[in-house]
Every structure is written in structure tokens, then in C-alpha cells.
Amino acid sequence: MDEKKTLSAVFAIQVIYTGMFLLSKAALDVGMNTYVFVFYRQGFATVFLAPIALFLERKTAPPLSFMTLFKIFMLSLFGITFSLNIYSVALEYTSATLAAATTNTLPVITFFFALLFRMEQVKLKAISGIAKLIGVALCLGGAATIAFYRGPHLRLLIHHHLLSNSAQEIHHQIPSIKTWTKGVFLMLLANTFWSLWLVLQGLVLKSYPSKLCCTTLQCFLSSIQSFIIAIALERDRNEWKLGWNVRLLSVAYCGIVVTGVTFYLQAYVVEKKGPVYLAITTPLALVFTICSSAVLLGEIISLGSVLGGILLVGGLYFVLWGKTEEKEEKGKCSSTNAVKQDVESKNEMTNESNPQFLVQHSCSWV
């Protein structure tokens, strides 16, 4: 029963992320300003999480010092505000499928930063270390393939655009090579900021261990930061209007469902199966997004995107496999050391009970 619950939670997480890619792209396709979109998204997340955090952690949350608040502010600025704004601009240049594909680089980039901060290590003579390096190389190859190789366009299914299904509208969806390449690098830059956030958040949580309060604070601070960016770059009042349309649906979904529901589901899966199990299922979002975007958004998938996505997924699995092997090697070493210590302690007890041992080592008792 627990296995079925965990599996259902994993599928729900990837379906939710698929909805995020599709709805975000749909909102940007109808002309919603990217910076306004990020502000509303974070505002909805703050309004949703604040009462929950206040109810659950108001008594257990530690006092918030100025230095800790400053760390959370900077974490929000780089890991959320910059990351989401760059991601939204990149999504406007590219496609929902690319966004789902490049998500597979997160564990690899995070591993690179952990290696840079000496939180991870690579043993070049061990199989685990070689696997990690192969994973990083495949990831770089996948990113380069997506950026520089388009190839023929694949019409997987009959295109029914969510808003328009005309052939001219579909033709305009194919960006130029320059725009596409720019979007790919912006997407990788957004993932780089997000990976840096994943690494540094662990350090911040050591000084402020209330996870829900910390997440709510980050959403609140990033809302303020995103508002300043949006109001500076977009002064047209009409761009700030949501209305009962895909704009409202998109920001509400991303702010409430993605931030709120997946936070709980991810914590549940990690608790039951560990973080590796959750990371392994990340490519499901790519499969779901390719199928859904082809039908709902009428996206045209290029061969380069498919091949690059395969390389990214392969790189992800190599890094995760290397991590698993490394843990098994450490477990074997620790168990071997424990057995050795147990044998040595038994030998010492045997020798101490031997009268000849006491005579030979009598000076140690003086």
C-alpha cells in the first residue's frame, strides 16, 4: 500500500510540473509580461503558504536574526527572483518541452556546485567517480545538441493549439536559430541559479531549521524583489490585469499548486524513498510535456530537442548511478571497519585474559 502511495505521489509531482510548463507557456503566448507573471506567481505562493506556516510552525520556529534574514534575502534574490525571471524569458523564447528537458540538468549542475564547495568528491579511480564524469559530459553534450542542432521538425500528433489552431499561428511558433540558442542558454542559466539555491539553502537551514517558515519568507521576499523588477520594466496598467483567463489560471496554479502541493508531496517521497528515487522520476515530466504540448499548445518538436533530451536524461542517470555506487562503497567500507574493530576488541579481551599477556605487558598497568 505504501509503495502505491509513493508511486502515486511521484506521478502527481511530475503531472503538476507538466501543468506548470504548459500553463506558463500558454500565459506567455497570449502576451502576459514575464516579470509581472513572476511577481503574481510569488504573491499567490506567499498568500497560500503564510497561514499554513503560521499555524504549523509559529511555536517551533527559532528567532530570526538579522544575519539569517539577510542570508534568506540573498537566497531569494538569486535562487528564486533571478532564476524565475530568467526562466520566464527563456520560456518565451523557446518551448515548454525544452523547459521540461533542461530540468534534468538540475541534479547534475547541483552536483557540480556541491563539488565546487567541497560538499562532494569525485574518485577518478573508482567506478562511481567515472560514472559521475560521464554524466556531466552527457549533460553538456545534451545542452549543446539542443542549442546548436535543430534538425527536422517532428509533427507527433494533430496540432490543436489551446488558443488558435491555424497553420499560420503554428508557423510563427518556430523561433529563429538565434532566438532559440539565446533561450537555451538563458534556461541553463536559470537552472544554474536554481541549483545554486539548492546547495546554499542547505547551509541556511542549518541556522534556521524551520523549512516551511523559511520557504514562506523566501516567497515573500521574492515577491517584493519581483515587484520592484516588474514595476521598473513594465508601466502599462493593462499588463497588470489578470481577469478570468489563462493568465489568472497560470499564476494561481504555479503559486498555489506547484509551490504548495509539490512541497508536501516531495517531502513525502523523500521521506519514504529518498531523494534519488524522486530524481530518477524527473524524466517523466519531459515525456508528459512532449505529449501534452503537442496536443494542447500545438508545439512543433525538433529532432535536436529529442536527441538533446535523451542525452540530458542519460547524464542524469549516470550521475545518480554514480552517487548510489558511492554510497554502497561507503557502506561496505564502514561495515568492514566495524567488523575489524569487533575482531580486534575480541582479540584484546582474549589476550588480556591470558596470563602470559599480563606478564609481557605488566608495565602498562603501572
mmCIF file of C-alpha atoms in Angstrom:
data_model
loop_
_atom_site.group_PDB
_atom_site.id
_atom_site.type_symbol
_atom_site.label_atom_id
_atom_site.label_comp_id
_atom_site.label_asym_id
_atom_site.label_seq_id
_atom_site.Cartn_x
_atom_site.Cartn_y
_atom_site.Cartn_z
ATOM 1 C CA MET A 1 0.000 0.000 0.000
ATOM 2 C CA ASP A 2 2.854 2.393 0.858
ATOM 3 C CA GLU A 3 4.508 1.544 -2.460
ATOM 4 C CA LYS A 4 1.349 2.508 -4.351
ATOM 5 C CA LYS A 5 1.028 5.763 -2.391
ATOM 6 C CA THR A 6 4.631 6.707 -3.121
ATOM 7 C CA LEU A 7 4.245 5.873 -6.802
ATOM 8 C CA SER A 8 1.036 7.901 -6.993
ATOM 9 C CA ALA A 9 2.761 10.844 -5.300
ATOM 10 C CA VAL A 10 5.641 10.682 -7.808
ATOM 11 C CA PHE A 11 3.259 10.673 -10.773
ATOM 12 C CA ALA A 12 1.302 13.556 -9.232
ATOM 13 C CA ILE A 13 4.510 15.608 -8.835
ATOM 14 C CA GLN A 14 5.525 15.130 -12.460
ATOM 15 C CA VAL A 15 1.992 15.846 -13.715
ATOM 16 C CA ILE A 16 1.937 19.064 -11.660
ATOM 17 C CA TYR A 17 5.269 20.135 -13.154
ATOM 18 C CA THR A 18 3.948 19.318 -16.625
ATOM 19 C CA GLY A 19 0.996 21.608 -15.946
ATOM 20 C CA MET A 20 3.422 24.331 -14.819
ATOM 21 C CA PHE A 21 5.405 24.151 -18.080
ATOM 22 C CA LEU A 22 2.247 24.192 -20.220
ATOM 23 C CA LEU A 23 0.313 26.909 -18.367
ATOM 24 C CA SER A 24 3.355 29.167 -18.047
ATOM 25 C CA LYS A 25 3.974 28.892 -21.784
ATOM 26 C CA ALA A 26 0.283 29.460 -22.534
ATOM 27 C CA ALA A 27 0.200 32.635 -20.401
ATOM 28 C CA LEU A 28 3.317 33.994 -22.117
ATOM 29 C CA ASP A 29 1.945 33.072 -25.553
ATOM 30 C CA VAL A 30 -1.120 35.307 -25.021
ATOM 31 C CA GLY A 31 1.176 38.233 -24.258
ATOM 32 C CA MET A 32 1.488 38.267 -20.471
ATOM 33 C CA ASN A 33 4.565 40.160 -19.316
ATOM 34 C CA THR A 34 7.180 37.764 -17.950
ATOM 35 C CA TYR A 35 8.161 39.943 -14.968
ATOM 36 C CA VAL A 36 4.546 40.571 -13.974
ATOM 37 C CA PHE A 37 3.926 36.839 -14.241
ATOM 38 C CA VAL A 38 6.752 36.059 -11.769
ATOM 39 C CA PHE A 39 5.504 38.701 -9.299
ATOM 40 C CA TYR A 40 1.950 37.347 -9.289
ATOM 41 C CA ARG A 41 3.204 33.780 -9.035
ATOM 42 C CA GLN A 42 5.262 34.524 -5.933
ATOM 43 C CA GLY A 43 2.482 36.667 -4.463
ATOM 44 C CA PHE A 44 -0.013 33.801 -4.762
ATOM 45 C CA ALA A 45 2.523 31.420 -3.193
ATOM 46 C CA THR A 46 3.075 33.767 -0.243
ATOM 47 C CA VAL A 47 -0.643 34.221 0.421
ATOM 48 C CA PHE A 48 -1.136 30.449 0.283
ATOM 49 C CA LEU A 49 1.836 29.431 2.472
ATOM 50 C CA ALA A 50 1.769 32.199 5.112
ATOM 51 C CA PRO A 51 -1.271 30.982 7.134
ATOM 52 C CA ILE A 52 -0.073 27.356 6.921
ATOM 53 C CA ALA A 53 3.404 28.249 8.194
ATOM 54 C CA LEU A 54 1.913 30.455 10.932
ATOM 55 C CA PHE A 55 -0.362 27.640 12.079
ATOM 56 C CA LEU A 56 2.175 24.807 11.981
ATOM 57 C CA GLU A 57 5.466 26.441 12.998
ATOM 58 C CA ARG A 58 4.634 29.575 14.993
ATOM 59 C CA LYS A 59 5.688 27.895 18.244
ATOM 60 C CA THR A 60 8.636 25.868 16.987
ATOM 61 C CA ALA A 61 10.282 28.417 14.674
ATOM 62 C CA PRO A 62 13.584 29.790 16.107
ATOM 63 C CA PRO A 63 14.157 33.556 16.468
ATOM 64 C CA LEU A 64 15.155 35.249 13.233
ATOM 65 C CA SER A 65 18.418 37.182 13.459
ATOM 66 C CA PHE A 66 19.375 39.984 11.069
ATOM 67 C CA MET A 67 22.192 37.912 9.546
ATOM 68 C CA THR A 68 19.848 34.957 8.920
ATOM 69 C CA LEU A 69 17.274 37.282 7.359
ATOM 70 C CA PHE A 70 19.975 38.740 5.113
ATOM 71 C CA LYS A 71 21.011 35.245 4.019
ATOM 72 C CA ILE A 72 17.379 34.348 3.210
ATOM 73 C CA PHE A 73 17.011 37.655 1.320
ATOM 74 C CA MET A 74 20.050 36.917 -0.851
ATOM 75 C CA LEU A 75 18.911 33.313 -1.298
ATOM 76 C CA SER A 76 15.542 34.581 -2.530
ATOM 77 C CA LEU A 77 17.154 37.146 -4.827
ATOM 78 C CA PHE A 78 19.455 34.760 -6.679
ATOM 79 C CA GLY A 79 17.705 31.405 -6.256
ATOM 80 C CA ILE A 80 14.110 32.478 -6.856
ATOM 81 C CA THR A 81 13.770 36.013 -8.249
ATOM 82 C CA PHE A 82 16.618 35.890 -10.762
ATOM 83 C CA SER A 83 16.026 32.222 -11.550
ATOM 84 C CA LEU A 84 12.284 32.564 -12.238
ATOM 85 C CA ASN A 85 12.609 35.791 -14.221
ATOM 86 C CA ILE A 86 15.348 34.355 -16.423
ATOM 87 C CA TYR A 87 13.360 31.117 -16.763
ATOM 88 C CA SER A 88 10.251 33.009 -17.892
ATOM 89 C CA VAL A 89 12.180 34.991 -20.514
ATOM 90 C CA ALA A 90 13.792 31.755 -21.756
ATOM 91 C CA LEU A 91 10.385 30.048 -21.922
ATOM 92 C CA GLU A 92 9.083 32.913 -24.047
ATOM 93 C CA TYR A 93 11.965 32.337 -26.494
ATOM 94 C CA THR A 94 11.708 28.529 -26.605
ATOM 95 C CA SER A 95 9.094 25.922 -25.651
ATOM 96 C CA ALA A 96 7.540 24.012 -22.762
ATOM 97 C CA THR A 97 9.289 20.851 -23.973
ATOM 98 C CA LEU A 98 12.696 22.497 -23.666
ATOM 99 C CA ALA A 99 11.854 23.682 -20.147
ATOM 100 C CA ALA A 100 10.983 20.108 -19.166
ATOM 101 C CA ALA A 101 14.121 18.741 -20.844
ATOM 102 C CA THR A 102 16.540 21.144 -19.166
ATOM 103 C CA THR A 103 15.040 20.347 -15.754
ATOM 104 C CA ASN A 104 17.042 17.114 -15.961
ATOM 105 C CA THR A 105 20.241 19.183 -15.683
ATOM 106 C CA LEU A 106 19.365 20.311 -12.142
ATOM 107 C CA PRO A 107 20.864 17.295 -10.295
ATOM 108 C CA VAL A 108 23.995 17.461 -12.479
ATOM 109 C CA ILE A 109 24.541 21.213 -12.012
ATOM 110 C CA THR A 110 23.793 20.854 -8.300
ATOM 111 C CA PHE A 111 26.408 18.101 -8.090
ATOM 112 C CA PHE A 112 28.918 20.411 -9.822
ATOM 113 C CA PHE A 113 28.294 23.185 -7.272
ATOM 114 C CA ALA A 114 28.498 20.697 -4.397
ATOM 115 C CA LEU A 115 31.839 19.589 -5.835
ATOM 116 C CA LEU A 116 32.966 23.212 -6.078
ATOM 117 C CA PHE A 117 32.030 23.854 -2.432
ATOM 118 C CA ARG A 118 33.753 20.587 -1.432
ATOM 119 C CA MET A 119 30.467 19.055 -0.309
ATOM 120 C CA GLU A 120 31.030 16.256 -2.848
ATOM 121 C CA GLN A 121 34.104 14.462 -4.123
ATOM 122 C CA VAL A 122 34.999 12.500 -7.253
ATOM 123 C CA LYS A 123 37.261 9.469 -7.051
ATOM 124 C CA LEU A 124 38.687 9.156 -10.545
ATOM 125 C CA LYS A 125 39.949 5.603 -9.897
ATOM 126 C CA ALA A 126 36.539 4.385 -8.714
ATOM 127 C CA ILE A 127 33.595 3.362 -10.907
ATOM 128 C CA SER A 128 31.349 5.867 -9.133
ATOM 129 C CA GLY A 129 33.670 8.760 -9.976
ATOM 130 C CA ILE A 130 33.919 7.746 -13.640
ATOM 131 C CA ALA A 131 30.121 7.454 -13.847
ATOM 132 C CA LYS A 132 29.700 10.971 -12.456
ATOM 133 C CA LEU A 133 32.118 12.416 -15.010
ATOM 134 C CA ILE A 134 30.338 10.587 -17.857
ATOM 135 C CA GLY A 135 27.033 12.001 -16.575
ATOM 136 C CA VAL A 136 28.372 15.561 -16.592
ATOM 137 C CA ALA A 137 29.799 15.064 -20.117
ATOM 138 C CA LEU A 138 26.464 13.709 -21.416
ATOM 139 C CA CYS A 139 24.650 16.627 -19.836
ATOM 140 C CA LEU A 140 26.940 19.129 -21.548
ATOM 141 C CA GLY A 141 26.525 17.258 -24.829
ATOM 142 C CA GLY A 142 22.737 17.292 -24.484
ATOM 143 C CA ALA A 143 22.686 21.036 -23.792
ATOM 144 C CA ALA A 144 24.936 21.695 -26.802
ATOM 145 C CA THR A 145 22.764 19.481 -29.035
ATOM 146 C CA ILE A 146 19.578 21.328 -28.056
ATOM 147 C CA ALA A 147 21.236 24.723 -28.534
ATOM 148 C CA PHE A 148 23.047 24.240 -31.832
ATOM 149 C CA TYR A 149 21.240 21.424 -33.666
ATOM 150 C CA ARG A 150 17.611 21.817 -34.706
ATOM 151 C CA GLY A 151 17.156 19.096 -37.307
ATOM 152 C CA PRO A 152 13.819 18.276 -38.928
ATOM 153 C CA HIS A 153 10.644 19.175 -37.079
ATOM 154 C CA LEU A 154 8.514 16.301 -35.860
ATOM 155 C CA ARG A 155 4.753 16.512 -36.086
ATOM 156 C CA LEU A 156 3.874 13.951 -33.467
ATOM 157 C CA LEU A 157 0.123 14.470 -33.393
ATOM 158 C CA ILE A 158 -2.559 16.631 -34.980
ATOM 159 C CA HIS A 159 -1.905 20.130 -33.682
ATOM 160 C CA HIS A 160 -4.731 21.746 -31.742
ATOM 161 C CA HIS A 161 -3.459 24.952 -30.237
ATOM 162 C CA LEU A 162 -5.108 25.861 -26.950
ATOM 163 C CA LEU A 163 -5.911 29.337 -28.268
ATOM 164 C CA SER A 164 -5.657 29.037 -32.038
ATOM 165 C CA ASN A 165 -5.143 26.149 -34.439
ATOM 166 C CA SER A 166 -4.350 27.997 -37.654
ATOM 167 C CA ALA A 167 -1.363 26.920 -39.702
ATOM 168 C CA GLN A 168 -0.007 30.476 -39.699
ATOM 169 C CA GLU A 169 -0.103 30.585 -35.881
ATOM 170 C CA ILE A 170 1.819 27.310 -35.690
ATOM 171 C CA HIS A 171 4.381 28.545 -38.215
ATOM 172 C CA HIS A 172 5.093 31.615 -36.065
ATOM 173 C CA GLN A 173 5.778 29.357 -33.088
ATOM 174 C CA ILE A 174 9.059 28.200 -34.630
ATOM 175 C CA PRO A 175 11.668 30.667 -33.313
ATOM 176 C CA SER A 176 14.762 31.691 -35.241
ATOM 177 C CA ILE A 177 18.051 29.909 -34.555
ATOM 178 C CA LYS A 178 19.440 32.982 -32.788
ATOM 179 C CA THR A 179 16.367 33.331 -30.563
ATOM 180 C CA TRP A 180 16.308 29.596 -29.791
ATOM 181 C CA THR A 181 20.023 29.499 -28.877
ATOM 182 C CA LYS A 182 19.600 32.535 -26.642
ATOM 183 C CA GLY A 183 16.627 30.864 -24.947
ATOM 184 C CA VAL A 184 18.555 27.634 -24.331
ATOM 185 C CA PHE A 185 21.428 29.425 -22.626
ATOM 186 C CA LEU A 186 19.022 31.537 -20.547
ATOM 187 C CA MET A 187 17.228 28.342 -19.482
ATOM 188 C CA LEU A 188 20.538 26.778 -18.430
ATOM 189 C CA LEU A 189 21.442 29.978 -16.579
ATOM 190 C CA ALA A 190 18.110 29.832 -14.726
ATOM 191 C CA ASN A 191 18.792 26.208 -13.790
ATOM 192 C CA THR A 192 22.272 27.200 -12.637
ATOM 193 C CA PHE A 193 20.790 29.791 -10.262
ATOM 194 C CA TRP A 194 18.247 27.211 -9.093
ATOM 195 C CA SER A 195 20.962 24.616 -8.449
ATOM 196 C CA LEU A 196 22.997 27.167 -6.504
ATOM 197 C CA TRP A 197 19.866 27.823 -4.461
ATOM 198 C CA LEU A 198 19.515 24.098 -3.693
ATOM 199 C CA VAL A 199 23.092 23.934 -2.417
ATOM 200 C CA LEU A 200 23.066 27.157 -0.389
ATOM 201 C CA GLN A 201 19.617 26.517 1.077
ATOM 202 C CA GLY A 202 21.040 23.533 2.962
ATOM 203 C CA LEU A 203 23.546 25.852 4.627
ATOM 204 C CA VAL A 204 20.848 28.395 5.531
ATOM 205 C CA LEU A 205 18.577 25.711 7.005
ATOM 206 C CA LYS A 206 21.333 24.785 9.451
ATOM 207 C CA SER A 207 20.988 28.187 11.109
ATOM 208 C CA TYR A 208 17.208 28.381 10.572
ATOM 209 C CA PRO A 209 15.787 24.820 10.502
ATOM 210 C CA SER A 210 12.078 25.714 10.109
ATOM 211 C CA LYS A 211 11.611 24.631 6.498
ATOM 212 C CA LEU A 212 8.068 25.896 5.984
ATOM 213 C CA CYS A 213 8.748 29.308 7.538
ATOM 214 C CA CYS A 214 11.957 29.599 5.534
ATOM 215 C CA THR A 215 10.097 28.778 2.300
ATOM 216 C CA THR A 216 7.352 31.301 3.110
ATOM 217 C CA LEU A 217 9.906 34.007 3.881
ATOM 218 C CA GLN A 218 11.659 33.346 0.592
ATOM 219 C CA CYS A 219 8.371 33.583 -1.325
ATOM 220 C CA PHE A 220 7.504 36.846 0.464
ATOM 221 C CA LEU A 221 10.907 38.439 -0.133
ATOM 222 C CA SER A 222 10.994 37.291 -3.752
ATOM 223 C CA SER A 223 7.527 38.831 -4.214
ATOM 224 C CA ILE A 224 8.907 42.221 -3.154
ATOM 225 C CA GLN A 225 12.005 41.801 -5.326
ATOM 226 C CA SER A 226 9.946 40.683 -8.329
ATOM 227 C CA PHE A 227 7.550 43.619 -7.881
ATOM 228 C CA ILE A 228 10.442 46.095 -7.986
ATOM 229 C CA ILE A 229 11.774 44.490 -11.185
ATOM 230 C CA ALA A 230 8.321 44.327 -12.793
ATOM 231 C CA ILE A 231 7.291 47.902 -11.953
ATOM 232 C CA ALA A 232 10.613 49.177 -13.261
ATOM 233 C CA LEU A 233 10.279 47.357 -16.593
ATOM 234 C CA GLU A 234 6.515 47.401 -17.145
ATOM 235 C CA ARG A 235 4.475 50.600 -16.551
ATOM 236 C CA ASP A 236 1.429 49.732 -18.638
ATOM 237 C CA ARG A 237 -1.523 49.152 -16.277
ATOM 238 C CA ASN A 238 -3.241 46.836 -18.727
ATOM 239 C CA GLU A 239 -0.344 44.370 -18.436
ATOM 240 C CA TRP A 240 -1.048 44.048 -14.709
ATOM 241 C CA LYS A 241 -4.667 42.987 -15.188
ATOM 242 C CA LEU A 242 -5.366 39.284 -14.821
ATOM 243 C CA GLY A 243 -9.080 38.712 -15.475
ATOM 244 C CA TRP A 244 -10.795 35.320 -15.647
ATOM 245 C CA ASN A 245 -8.487 33.876 -18.251
ATOM 246 C CA VAL A 246 -5.379 31.745 -18.711
ATOM 247 C CA ARG A 247 -3.249 34.429 -17.005
ATOM 248 C CA LEU A 248 -5.085 34.068 -13.691
ATOM 249 C CA LEU A 249 -5.179 30.279 -14.023
ATOM 250 C CA SER A 250 -1.436 30.131 -14.710
ATOM 251 C CA VAL A 251 -0.236 32.309 -11.808
ATOM 252 C CA ALA A 252 -2.686 30.689 -9.371
ATOM 253 C CA TYR A 253 -1.615 27.206 -10.451
ATOM 254 C CA CYS A 254 2.118 27.973 -10.278
ATOM 255 C CA GLY A 255 1.837 29.843 -6.994
ATOM 256 C CA ILE A 256 -0.523 27.524 -5.117
ATOM 257 C CA VAL A 257 -0.333 24.046 -6.643
ATOM 258 C CA VAL A 258 3.344 23.974 -7.679
ATOM 259 C CA THR A 259 4.711 25.753 -4.599
ATOM 260 C CA GLY A 260 2.256 24.397 -2.045
ATOM 261 C CA VAL A 261 1.195 20.892 -3.083
ATOM 262 C CA THR A 262 4.509 19.696 -4.516
ATOM 263 C CA PHE A 263 6.328 20.896 -1.365
ATOM 264 C CA TYR A 264 4.341 18.384 0.678
ATOM 265 C CA LEU A 265 4.462 15.598 -1.928
ATOM 266 C CA GLN A 266 8.226 15.899 -2.446
ATOM 267 C CA ALA A 267 8.835 15.821 1.300
ATOM 268 C CA TYR A 268 6.667 12.673 1.499
ATOM 269 C CA VAL A 269 8.517 10.885 -1.332
ATOM 270 C CA VAL A 270 11.961 11.832 0.015
ATOM 271 C CA GLU A 271 10.971 10.589 3.470
ATOM 272 C CA LYS A 272 9.705 7.248 2.117
ATOM 273 C CA LYS A 273 12.159 6.530 -0.713
ATOM 274 C CA GLY A 274 14.937 9.099 -0.537
ATOM 275 C CA PRO A 275 15.958 11.943 -2.884
ATOM 276 C CA VAL A 276 17.478 9.640 -5.539
ATOM 277 C CA TYR A 277 14.127 7.925 -6.118
ATOM 278 C CA LEU A 278 12.494 11.305 -6.718
ATOM 279 C CA ALA A 279 15.270 12.486 -9.035
ATOM 280 C CA ILE A 280 15.061 9.299 -11.134
ATOM 281 C CA THR A 281 11.427 10.074 -11.991
ATOM 282 C CA THR A 282 12.220 13.597 -13.299
ATOM 283 C CA PRO A 283 12.242 12.481 -16.995
ATOM 284 C CA LEU A 284 8.557 11.580 -16.671
ATOM 285 C CA ALA A 285 7.754 15.295 -16.801
ATOM 286 C CA LEU A 286 9.587 15.503 -20.140
ATOM 287 C CA VAL A 287 7.514 12.653 -21.613
ATOM 288 C CA PHE A 288 4.259 14.126 -20.297
ATOM 289 C CA THR A 289 5.169 17.605 -21.586
ATOM 290 C CA ILE A 290 6.087 16.427 -25.100
ATOM 291 C CA CYS A 291 2.742 14.660 -25.490
ATOM 292 C CA SER A 292 0.647 17.412 -23.863
ATOM 293 C CA SER A 293 2.319 20.377 -25.571
ATOM 294 C CA ALA A 294 1.936 18.750 -28.986
ATOM 295 C CA VAL A 295 -1.819 18.388 -28.460
ATOM 296 C CA LEU A 296 -2.744 21.418 -26.334
ATOM 297 C CA LEU A 297 -0.253 24.065 -27.427
ATOM 298 C CA GLY A 298 0.495 22.824 -30.918
ATOM 299 C CA GLU A 299 4.240 22.919 -30.253
ATOM 300 C CA ILE A 300 6.496 21.628 -33.025
ATOM 301 C CA ILE A 301 9.186 19.345 -31.615
ATOM 302 C CA SER A 302 12.566 19.325 -33.348
ATOM 303 C CA LEU A 303 14.791 16.265 -33.651
ATOM 304 C CA GLY A 304 17.587 18.161 -31.883
ATOM 305 C CA SER A 305 15.364 18.701 -28.837
ATOM 306 C CA VAL A 306 14.538 14.985 -28.658
ATOM 307 C CA LEU A 307 18.179 13.877 -29.026
ATOM 308 C CA GLY A 308 19.373 16.513 -26.555
ATOM 309 C CA GLY A 309 16.681 15.481 -24.083
ATOM 310 C CA ILE A 310 17.812 11.846 -24.327
ATOM 311 C CA LEU A 311 21.419 12.879 -23.608
ATOM 312 C CA LEU A 312 20.296 15.010 -20.640
ATOM 313 C CA VAL A 313 18.305 12.111 -19.190
ATOM 314 C CA GLY A 314 21.273 9.770 -19.764
ATOM 315 C CA GLY A 315 23.586 12.213 -17.980
ATOM 316 C CA LEU A 316 21.143 12.432 -15.074
ATOM 317 C CA TYR A 317 21.041 8.651 -14.658
ATOM 318 C CA PHE A 318 24.818 8.292 -14.831
ATOM 319 C CA VAL A 319 25.305 10.865 -12.066
ATOM 320 C CA LEU A 320 22.602 9.265 -9.916
ATOM 321 C CA TRP A 321 24.043 5.786 -10.507
ATOM 322 C CA GLY A 322 27.489 7.063 -9.517
ATOM 323 C CA LYS A 323 26.019 8.545 -6.329
ATOM 324 C CA THR A 324 24.325 5.236 -5.490
ATOM 325 C CA GLU A 325 27.535 3.265 -6.095
ATOM 326 C CA GLU A 326 29.473 5.695 -3.914
ATOM 327 C CA LYS A 327 27.010 5.206 -1.051
ATOM 328 C CA GLU A 328 27.282 1.423 -1.383
ATOM 329 C CA GLU A 329 31.091 1.645 -1.351
ATOM 330 C CA LYS A 330 30.992 3.777 1.793
ATOM 331 C CA GLY A 331 28.544 1.331 3.386
ATOM 332 C CA LYS A 332 30.819 -1.613 2.615
ATOM 333 C CA CYS A 333 33.864 0.233 3.989
ATOM 334 C CA SER A 334 32.067 1.201 7.193
ATOM 335 C CA SER A 335 30.779 -2.348 7.723
ATOM 336 C CA THR A 336 34.261 -3.769 7.052
ATOM 337 C CA ASN A 337 35.803 -1.345 9.547
ATOM 338 C CA ALA A 338 33.173 -2.260 12.117
ATOM 339 C CA VAL A 339 33.962 -5.974 11.701
ATOM 340 C CA LYS A 340 37.702 -5.284 12.029
ATOM 341 C CA GLN A 341 37.179 -3.256 15.195
ATOM 342 C CA ASP A 342 34.982 -6.002 16.624
ATOM 343 C CA VAL A 343 37.627 -8.669 15.874
ATOM 344 C CA GLU A 344 40.415 -6.518 17.342
ATOM 345 C CA SER A 345 38.434 -5.871 20.520
ATOM 346 C CA LYS A 346 37.765 -9.603 20.909
ATOM 347 C CA ASN A 347 41.459 -10.385 20.407
ATOM 348 C CA GLU A 348 42.408 -7.811 23.027
ATOM 349 C CA MET A 349 39.966 -9.330 25.504
ATOM 350 C CA THR A 350 41.396 -12.784 24.768
ATOM 351 C CA ASN A 351 44.970 -11.584 25.227
ATOM 352 C CA GLU A 352 44.133 -9.765 28.428
ATOM 353 C CA SER A 353 42.693 -12.940 29.883
ATOM 354 C CA ASN A 354 45.964 -14.760 29.025
ATOM 355 C CA PRO A 355 48.470 -14.721 32.000
ATOM 356 C CA GLN A 356 51.405 -14.561 29.550
ATOM 357 C CA PHE A 357 49.938 -11.320 28.080
ATOM 358 C CA LEU A 358 49.740 -9.780 31.555
ATOM 359 C CA VAL A 359 53.371 -10.612 32.272
ATOM 360 C CA GLN A 360 54.589 -9.258 28.895
ATOM 361 C CA HIS A 361 52.589 -6.020 29.304
ATOM 362 C CA SER A 362 52.856 -5.541 33.057
ATOM 363 C CA CYS A 363 54.500 -2.130 32.579
ATOM 364 C CA SER A 364 51.283 -0.808 31.062
ATOM 365 C CA TRP A 365 49.470 -1.235 34.358
ATOM 366 C CA VAL A 366 51.930 0.867 36.386
#
